[in-house]
Amino acid sequence: MSTADPPVTPAAEKAAPGARGAAGSSRRAYLGYVAGKLAGAAVSLLAILVTSFFLFRIIPGDPVKTMTHGRKVDAEQLAALRRQYGLDLPLWEQFTRYVGDALTGDLGDSYQFNEPVLDLVRERVPATLLLTGTAVVLYSALGLWLGTRAAWRHGGLGDKVNTGVALTFWSVPHFWLGMLLIIFFSVGVGPLPGLFPTGGMESGGEEGPAYVVDVVHHMVLPVLTLVAACYAQTLLVMRSSLLDEMGSDYLTAARAKGLRDDLVRRRHAVPNALLPTITLVFVNLGFIAAGSILVETVFSWPGLGGLFYQALSVPDLPLIQGLFIVYAGSMILMSVVADLIYPLFDPRVGR
């Protein structure tokens, strides 16, 4: 005996096109949302190009004289160097050349290293990604966990201690905290011996597993500095978001169904409190490319942060501008990615 298909009613025939129309409208709304975010990112990047050109030209110092490294150079030689690097051109012409080259991926040549800026960035990126990427993953996870705990038991001793310690570390300058760690754990104080290197990324001469252990040994103090100084941001944002959710009716309904408190927190409260924290986490991921200038300088870490400090001391304008674009571009990219994945967590976004 065969089973016949259920008859299609006129109401169902009308509902199907309506559902398809709603889906199409939702897709168009999302595409418009994406286009708006991408347009905003393009405008932000253009603003970064303008800012990076004019901002760093107010830094005191003559880059051409700095390139001579203190040697006596006559006026004709200085003029030749200015012509070579285009510094004798009117400011508006320097700007148009700079924007045109930057849009084609040419960030110029470094004055002090006499190498393309992009090559210098490629050389230093791995060290910065290793150091800052490790720190971002650790302090984001730590902040999410402690922020959730602090909010769920807000007002208790754990909440007060966690928040107080986080705010204390957040208010401490990165470089000062790094120098304290060097004093206590690298140099040693009294009977306490130095346990970790004072700086650098490796001791040299190691290969294979011994090289990995050596790099990790050098990473401990700079990573600890970044984690201690930065986890408070994630903790405070997560705590505030979760506190806003805790009085919601859906949590009361979940408890009324007999769900354990732990399940109510993990399955209902935390996912709905994550949106603001997602933005912060992705901004922190953008921070990976920038690294931390002060921490890398204090620990002599061979990354982009240390390179930026060297460029500022000259001033090496092409290198400063190129690094500034890399830093800001990574932040803009991660912000756009965060905006684009928002609808996965909250379907109301983008409609």
CSV table of C-alpha atoms in Angstrom, one decimal:
chain,number,residue,atom,x,y,z
A,1,MET,CA,0.0,0.0,0.0
A,2,SER,CA,1.6,3.3,-1.1
A,3,THR,CA,1.5,6.4,1.0
A,4,ALA,CA,0.3,9.4,-0.9
A,5,ASP,CA,1.9,12.8,-0.4
A,6,PRO,CA,-0.2,15.2,1.7
A,7,PRO,CA,-2.2,17.6,-0.4
A,8,VAL,CA,-0.8,21.1,-0.7
A,9,THR,CA,-3.3,23.5,0.6
A,10,PRO,CA,-3.7,27.1,-0.7
A,11,ALA,CA,-2.4,28.4,2.6
A,12,ALA,CA,0.8,26.3,2.2
A,13,GLU,CA,1.3,27.6,-1.3
A,14,LYS,CA,1.1,31.2,-0.1
A,15,ALA,CA,3.4,30.5,2.9
A,16,ALA,CA,6.2,29.0,0.8
A,17,PRO,CA,6.8,32.1,-1.4
A,18,GLY,CA,6.5,34.2,1.8
A,19,ALA,CA,9.2,32.2,3.5
A,20,ARG,CA,11.4,32.4,0.4
A,21,GLY,CA,10.8,36.2,0.3
A,22,ALA,CA,11.7,36.5,4.0
A,23,ALA,CA,14.9,34.5,3.4
A,24,GLY,CA,15.8,36.7,0.4
A,25,SER,CA,15.1,39.8,2.4
A,26,SER,CA,17.3,38.6,5.2
A,27,ARG,CA,20.2,37.8,2.8
A,28,ARG,CA,19.9,41.2,1.2
A,29,ALA,CA,19.9,42.8,4.6
A,30,TYR,CA,23.0,40.9,5.6
A,31,LEU,CA,24.8,41.8,2.4
A,32,GLY,CA,24.0,45.4,3.0
A,33,TYR,CA,25.3,45.1,6.5
A,34,VAL,CA,28.6,43.5,5.2
A,35,ALA,CA,28.9,46.2,2.5
A,36,GLY,CA,28.5,48.9,5.2
A,37,LYS,CA,31.2,47.4,7.4
A,38,LEU,CA,33.6,47.0,4.5
A,39,ALA,CA,33.0,50.6,3.4
A,40,GLY,CA,33.6,51.8,6.9
A,41,ALA,CA,36.9,49.8,7.0
A,42,ALA,CA,38.0,51.4,3.7
A,43,VAL,CA,37.3,54.9,5.1
A,44,SER,CA,39.1,54.1,8.3
A,45,LEU,CA,42.2,52.8,6.3
A,46,LEU,CA,42.2,56.0,4.3
A,47,ALA,CA,42.1,58.1,7.5
A,48,ILE,CA,45.0,56.0,8.8
A,49,LEU,CA,47.1,56.8,5.7
A,50,VAL,CA,46.5,60.5,6.1
A,51,THR,CA,47.2,60.4,9.8
A,52,SER,CA,50.4,58.3,9.5
A,53,PHE,CA,51.8,60.8,7.0
A,54,PHE,CA,51.2,64.0,8.8
A,55,LEU,CA,51.4,62.8,12.4
A,56,PHE,CA,55.0,61.6,12.3
A,57,ARG,CA,56.3,64.7,10.5
A,58,ILE,CA,55.9,66.7,13.6
A,59,ILE,CA,58.5,64.6,15.4
A,60,PRO,CA,61.6,66.7,16.1
A,61,GLY,CA,64.8,65.8,14.3
A,62,ASP,CA,66.2,65.7,10.8
A,63,PRO,CA,66.2,62.2,9.4
A,64,VAL,CA,68.8,63.1,6.8
A,65,LYS,CA,71.3,64.3,9.4
A,66,THR,CA,70.5,61.2,11.5
A,67,MET,CA,71.4,58.9,8.5
A,68,THR,CA,74.9,60.3,8.4
A,69,HIS,CA,75.5,58.9,12.0
A,70,GLY,CA,77.2,62.1,13.3
A,71,ARG,CA,79.7,62.3,10.5
A,72,LYS,CA,80.6,65.7,9.1
A,73,VAL,CA,78.6,66.2,5.8
A,74,ASP,CA,78.5,69.3,3.7
A,75,ALA,CA,75.3,71.0,2.6
A,76,GLU,CA,75.6,69.6,-1.0
A,77,GLN,CA,75.7,66.0,0.3
A,78,LEU,CA,72.7,66.7,2.6
A,79,ALA,CA,70.8,68.2,-0.3
A,80,ALA,CA,71.6,65.1,-2.4
A,81,LEU,CA,70.2,62.8,0.3
A,82,ARG,CA,67.1,64.9,0.5
A,83,ARG,CA,66.6,64.6,-3.2
A,84,GLN,CA,67.3,60.9,-3.1
A,85,TYR,CA,64.5,60.3,-0.5
A,86,GLY,CA,62.1,62.9,-1.9
A,87,LEU,CA,62.3,65.1,1.2
A,88,ASP,CA,63.0,68.2,-0.9
A,89,LEU,CA,59.6,67.9,-2.6
A,90,PRO,CA,56.6,70.0,-1.5
A,91,LEU,CA,54.6,68.4,1.3
A,92,TRP,CA,51.5,67.8,-0.9
A,93,GLU,CA,53.6,66.0,-3.5
A,94,GLN,CA,55.3,63.8,-0.8
A,95,PHE,CA,51.8,63.0,0.4
A,96,THR,CA,50.3,62.0,-3.0
A,97,ARG,CA,53.4,59.8,-3.7
A,98,TYR,CA,53.1,58.2,-0.3
A,99,VAL,CA,49.4,57.4,-0.7
A,100,GLY,CA,49.9,56.1,-4.2
A,101,ASP,CA,52.8,53.8,-3.2
A,102,ALA,CA,51.0,52.6,0.0
A,103,LEU,CA,47.9,51.6,-2.0
A,104,THR,CA,50.1,49.5,-4.3
A,105,GLY,CA,51.8,47.8,-1.3
A,106,ASP,CA,55.0,49.8,-1.4
A,107,LEU,CA,55.8,51.3,2.0
A,108,GLY,CA,59.1,52.7,1.0
A,109,ASP,CA,62.7,52.1,2.1
A,110,SER,CA,63.9,52.5,5.7
A,111,TYR,CA,66.4,55.3,6.2
A,112,GLN,CA,68.5,53.6,8.8
A,113,PHE,CA,68.4,50.0,7.5
A,114,ASN,CA,68.4,50.9,3.8
A,115,GLU,CA,65.9,48.0,3.2
A,116,PRO,CA,62.3,47.9,2.0
A,117,VAL,CA,60.0,48.4,5.0
A,118,LEU,CA,57.9,45.3,4.0
A,119,ASP,CA,61.0,43.1,4.2
A,120,LEU,CA,61.8,44.4,7.7
A,121,VAL,CA,58.2,43.8,8.7
A,122,ARG,CA,58.3,40.2,7.4
A,123,GLU,CA,61.5,39.5,9.3
A,124,ARG,CA,60.1,40.7,12.6
A,125,VAL,CA,56.5,39.5,12.4
A,126,PRO,CA,57.1,35.9,13.5
A,127,ALA,CA,58.7,36.9,16.8
A,128,THR,CA,55.9,39.4,17.5
A,129,LEU,CA,53.2,36.8,16.6
A,130,LEU,CA,54.8,34.2,18.8
A,131,LEU,CA,55.1,36.5,21.9
A,132,THR,CA,51.9,38.6,21.6
A,133,GLY,CA,49.8,35.8,20.2
A,134,THR,CA,50.6,33.6,23.1
A,135,ALA,CA,49.8,36.4,25.6
A,136,VAL,CA,46.5,37.3,23.9
A,137,VAL,CA,45.3,33.7,24.0
A,138,LEU,CA,46.2,33.4,27.7
A,139,TYR,CA,44.9,36.7,29.0
A,140,SER,CA,41.7,36.4,27.0
A,141,ALA,CA,41.0,32.9,28.3
A,142,LEU,CA,41.9,34.0,31.9
A,143,GLY,CA,39.8,37.1,31.7
A,144,LEU,CA,36.7,35.2,30.4
A,145,TRP,CA,37.0,32.6,33.1
A,146,LEU,CA,37.6,35.0,36.0
A,147,GLY,CA,35.0,37.5,34.7
A,148,THR,CA,32.3,34.8,34.5
A,149,ARG,CA,33.1,33.6,38.0
A,150,ALA,CA,33.2,37.2,39.4
A,151,ALA,CA,29.9,38.1,37.9
A,152,TRP,CA,28.1,34.9,38.9
A,153,ARG,CA,29.1,35.4,42.5
A,154,HIS,CA,29.2,39.2,42.5
A,155,GLY,CA,29.6,41.0,45.7
A,156,GLY,CA,31.4,38.0,47.3
A,157,LEU,CA,35.0,37.8,48.5
A,158,GLY,CA,36.2,36.2,45.2
A,159,ASP,CA,34.6,38.9,43.1
A,160,LYS,CA,36.2,41.7,45.2
A,161,VAL,CA,39.7,40.1,45.2
A,162,ASN,CA,39.6,39.2,41.5
A,163,THR,CA,38.4,42.7,40.4
A,164,GLY,CA,40.8,44.5,42.8
A,165,VAL,CA,43.9,42.5,41.7
A,166,ALA,CA,43.0,42.9,38.0
A,167,LEU,CA,42.5,46.7,38.3
A,168,THR,CA,45.8,46.9,40.2
A,169,PHE,CA,47.8,45.2,37.5
A,170,TRP,CA,45.9,47.1,34.8
A,171,SER,CA,46.9,50.5,36.3
A,172,VAL,CA,50.6,49.5,36.4
A,173,PRO,CA,52.7,50.6,33.4
A,174,HIS,CA,53.8,47.7,31.2
A,175,PHE,CA,57.4,48.7,31.2
A,176,TRP,CA,57.6,49.2,35.0
A,177,LEU,CA,56.0,45.8,35.6
A,178,GLY,CA,58.5,44.2,33.1
A,179,MET,CA,61.5,45.8,34.9
A,180,LEU,CA,60.2,44.5,38.2
A,181,LEU,CA,60.0,41.0,36.9
A,182,ILE,CA,63.5,41.3,35.5
A,183,ILE,CA,64.8,42.4,38.9
A,184,PHE,CA,63.1,39.6,40.8
A,185,PHE,CA,63.3,36.7,38.4
A,186,SER,CA,66.2,37.5,36.0
A,187,VAL,CA,68.8,39.4,38.2
A,188,GLY,CA,67.6,37.9,41.5
A,189,VAL,CA,67.1,39.6,44.8
A,190,GLY,CA,69.0,38.5,48.0
A,191,PRO,CA,68.8,34.7,48.2
A,192,LEU,CA,66.4,34.5,45.3
A,193,PRO,CA,68.5,33.5,42.2
A,194,GLY,CA,67.8,34.7,38.7
A,195,LEU,CA,65.7,32.1,36.9
A,196,PHE,CA,65.0,33.6,33.5
A,197,PRO,CA,67.0,35.5,30.8
A,198,THR,CA,67.0,39.3,31.0
A,199,GLY,CA,66.1,39.7,27.3
A,200,GLY,CA,66.3,38.4,23.8
A,201,MET,CA,64.5,35.5,22.1
A,202,GLU,CA,67.1,32.8,22.2
A,203,SER,CA,70.6,32.1,23.7
A,204,GLY,CA,72.0,30.8,20.4
A,205,GLY,CA,73.6,27.6,19.5
A,206,GLU,CA,70.5,25.4,20.2
A,207,GLU,CA,68.7,23.2,17.7
A,208,GLY,CA,65.6,21.0,17.7
A,209,PRO,CA,63.7,20.5,20.9
A,210,ALA,CA,66.4,22.3,22.9
A,211,TYR,CA,65.8,25.4,20.7
A,212,VAL,CA,62.1,25.3,21.5
A,213,VAL,CA,62.7,25.0,25.2
A,214,ASP,CA,65.2,27.9,25.0
A,215,VAL,CA,62.7,30.2,23.2
A,216,VAL,CA,59.9,29.3,25.7
A,217,HIS,CA,62.4,30.0,28.6
A,218,HIS,CA,62.9,33.5,27.1
A,219,MET,CA,59.2,34.0,26.6
A,220,VAL,CA,58.1,33.5,30.2
A,221,LEU,CA,58.7,36.9,31.6
A,222,PRO,CA,57.4,39.1,28.6
A,223,VAL,CA,54.3,36.9,28.3
A,224,LEU,CA,53.7,37.1,32.0
A,225,THR,CA,54.0,40.9,31.8
A,226,LEU,CA,51.4,41.1,29.0
A,227,VAL,CA,49.0,38.7,30.7
A,228,ALA,CA,49.2,40.4,34.0
A,229,ALA,CA,48.7,43.9,32.5
A,230,CYS,CA,46.0,43.0,30.0
A,231,TYR,CA,43.7,40.4,31.4
A,232,ALA,CA,41.7,42.9,33.4
A,233,GLN,CA,40.1,44.3,30.2
A,234,THR,CA,38.4,41.0,29.3
A,235,LEU,CA,37.5,40.3,32.9
A,236,LEU,CA,35.7,43.6,33.4
A,237,VAL,CA,33.9,43.5,30.1
A,238,MET,CA,32.7,39.9,30.7
A,239,ARG,CA,31.7,40.6,34.3
A,240,SER,CA,29.7,43.7,33.3
A,241,SER,CA,27.9,41.9,30.4
A,242,LEU,CA,27.0,38.9,32.5
A,243,LEU,CA,25.7,41.1,35.3
A,244,ASP,CA,23.4,42.7,32.8
A,245,GLU,CA,22.0,39.3,31.8
A,246,MET,CA,21.6,37.8,35.3
A,247,GLY,CA,18.2,39.4,35.9
A,248,SER,CA,16.7,38.3,32.6
A,249,ASP,CA,13.4,36.3,32.5
A,250,TYR,CA,14.9,33.5,30.4
A,251,LEU,CA,17.3,32.6,33.2
A,252,THR,CA,14.5,32.5,35.7
A,253,ALA,CA,12.6,30.2,33.3
A,254,ALA,CA,15.6,28.0,33.0
A,255,ARG,CA,15.9,27.6,36.7
A,256,ALA,CA,12.2,27.0,37.0
A,257,LYS,CA,12.7,24.0,34.7
A,258,GLY,CA,15.0,22.5,37.2
A,259,LEU,CA,18.3,23.1,35.5
A,260,ARG,CA,21.4,23.2,37.7
A,261,ASP,CA,22.9,26.6,38.3
A,262,ASP,CA,26.1,25.6,36.5
A,263,LEU,CA,24.1,24.7,33.4
A,264,VAL,CA,22.1,27.9,33.5
A,265,ARG,CA,25.4,29.8,33.5
A,266,ARG,CA,27.1,27.9,30.8
A,267,ARG,CA,24.2,27.2,28.4
A,268,HIS,CA,22.2,30.3,28.7
A,269,ALA,CA,23.8,33.3,30.5
A,270,VAL,CA,27.4,33.2,29.2
A,271,PRO,CA,26.5,32.8,25.4
A,272,ASN,CA,24.2,35.8,25.6
A,273,ALA,CA,26.8,37.9,27.4
A,274,LEU,CA,29.6,37.1,25.0
A,275,LEU,CA,28.9,39.7,22.3
A,276,PRO,CA,30.8,42.7,23.9
A,277,THR,CA,33.6,40.4,24.9
A,278,ILE,CA,33.9,39.0,21.3
A,279,THR,CA,34.6,42.5,20.1
A,280,LEU,CA,37.4,42.9,22.7
A,281,VAL,CA,38.9,39.5,21.9
A,282,PHE,CA,39.1,40.3,18.2
A,283,VAL,CA,40.6,43.8,18.9
A,284,ASN,CA,43.1,42.0,21.0
A,285,LEU,CA,43.8,39.6,18.1
A,286,GLY,CA,44.5,42.7,16.0
A,287,PHE,CA,46.9,43.8,18.7
A,288,ILE,CA,48.9,40.6,18.0
A,289,ALA,CA,50.4,42.3,14.8
A,290,ALA,CA,51.2,45.4,16.7
A,291,GLY,CA,52.8,43.7,19.7
A,292,SER,CA,53.7,45.7,22.7
A,293,ILE,CA,56.3,48.4,22.0
A,294,LEU,CA,57.3,48.9,25.6
A,295,VAL,CA,57.4,45.2,26.6
A,296,GLU,CA,59.4,44.2,23.5
A,297,THR,CA,61.8,47.1,24.2
A,298,VAL,CA,62.3,46.2,27.9
A,299,PHE,CA,62.9,42.6,27.1
A,300,SER,CA,64.9,43.2,23.9
A,301,TRP,CA,62.5,41.0,22.0
A,302,PRO,CA,63.3,41.1,18.2
A,303,GLY,CA,59.7,41.9,17.1
A,304,LEU,CA,57.8,44.8,15.5
A,305,GLY,CA,57.5,46.7,18.8
A,306,GLY,CA,61.3,46.9,19.2
A,307,LEU,CA,61.6,47.9,15.5
A,308,PHE,CA,59.0,50.7,16.0
A,309,TYR,CA,61.0,52.0,19.0
A,310,GLN,CA,64.2,52.0,16.8
A,311,ALA,CA,62.4,53.9,14.1
A,312,LEU,CA,61.1,56.5,16.4
A,313,SER,CA,64.6,57.2,17.8
A,314,VAL,CA,65.9,58.3,14.3
A,315,PRO,CA,63.1,59.3,13.2
A,316,ASP,CA,62.9,56.8,10.3
A,317,LEU,CA,59.7,58.2,8.6
A,318,PRO,CA,59.1,55.4,6.1
A,319,LEU,CA,59.5,52.7,8.7
A,320,ILE,CA,57.4,54.5,11.3
A,321,GLN,CA,54.6,55.1,8.7
A,322,GLY,CA,54.7,51.5,7.5
A,323,LEU,CA,54.5,50.0,11.0
A,324,PHE,CA,51.7,52.4,11.9
A,325,ILE,CA,49.7,51.2,8.8
A,326,VAL,CA,50.4,47.5,9.7
A,327,TYR,CA,49.3,48.1,13.3
A,328,ALA,CA,46.2,50.1,12.4
A,329,GLY,CA,45.3,47.8,9.5
A,330,SER,CA,45.4,44.7,11.7
A,331,MET,CA,43.1,46.4,14.2
A,332,ILE,CA,40.6,47.4,11.5
A,333,LEU,CA,40.7,43.9,9.9
A,334,MET,CA,39.9,42.2,13.2
A,335,SER,CA,37.1,44.7,14.0
A,336,VAL,CA,35.5,43.9,10.6
A,337,VAL,CA,35.9,40.1,11.2
A,338,ALA,CA,34.2,40.6,14.6
A,339,ASP,CA,31.3,42.5,13.0
A,340,LEU,CA,30.9,39.9,10.3
A,341,ILE,CA,30.7,36.9,12.8
A,342,TYR,CA,28.2,38.7,15.1
A,343,PRO,CA,25.2,37.2,13.3
A,344,LEU,CA,26.4,33.7,14.2
A,345,PHE,CA,26.0,34.6,17.9
A,346,ASP,CA,23.0,36.9,17.6
A,347,PRO,CA,20.8,36.5,14.4
A,348,ARG,CA,19.2,39.9,15.1
A,349,VAL,CA,22.5,41.6,14.0
A,350,GLY,CA,22.6,42.4,10.4
A,351,ARG,CA,18.9,42.3,9.7
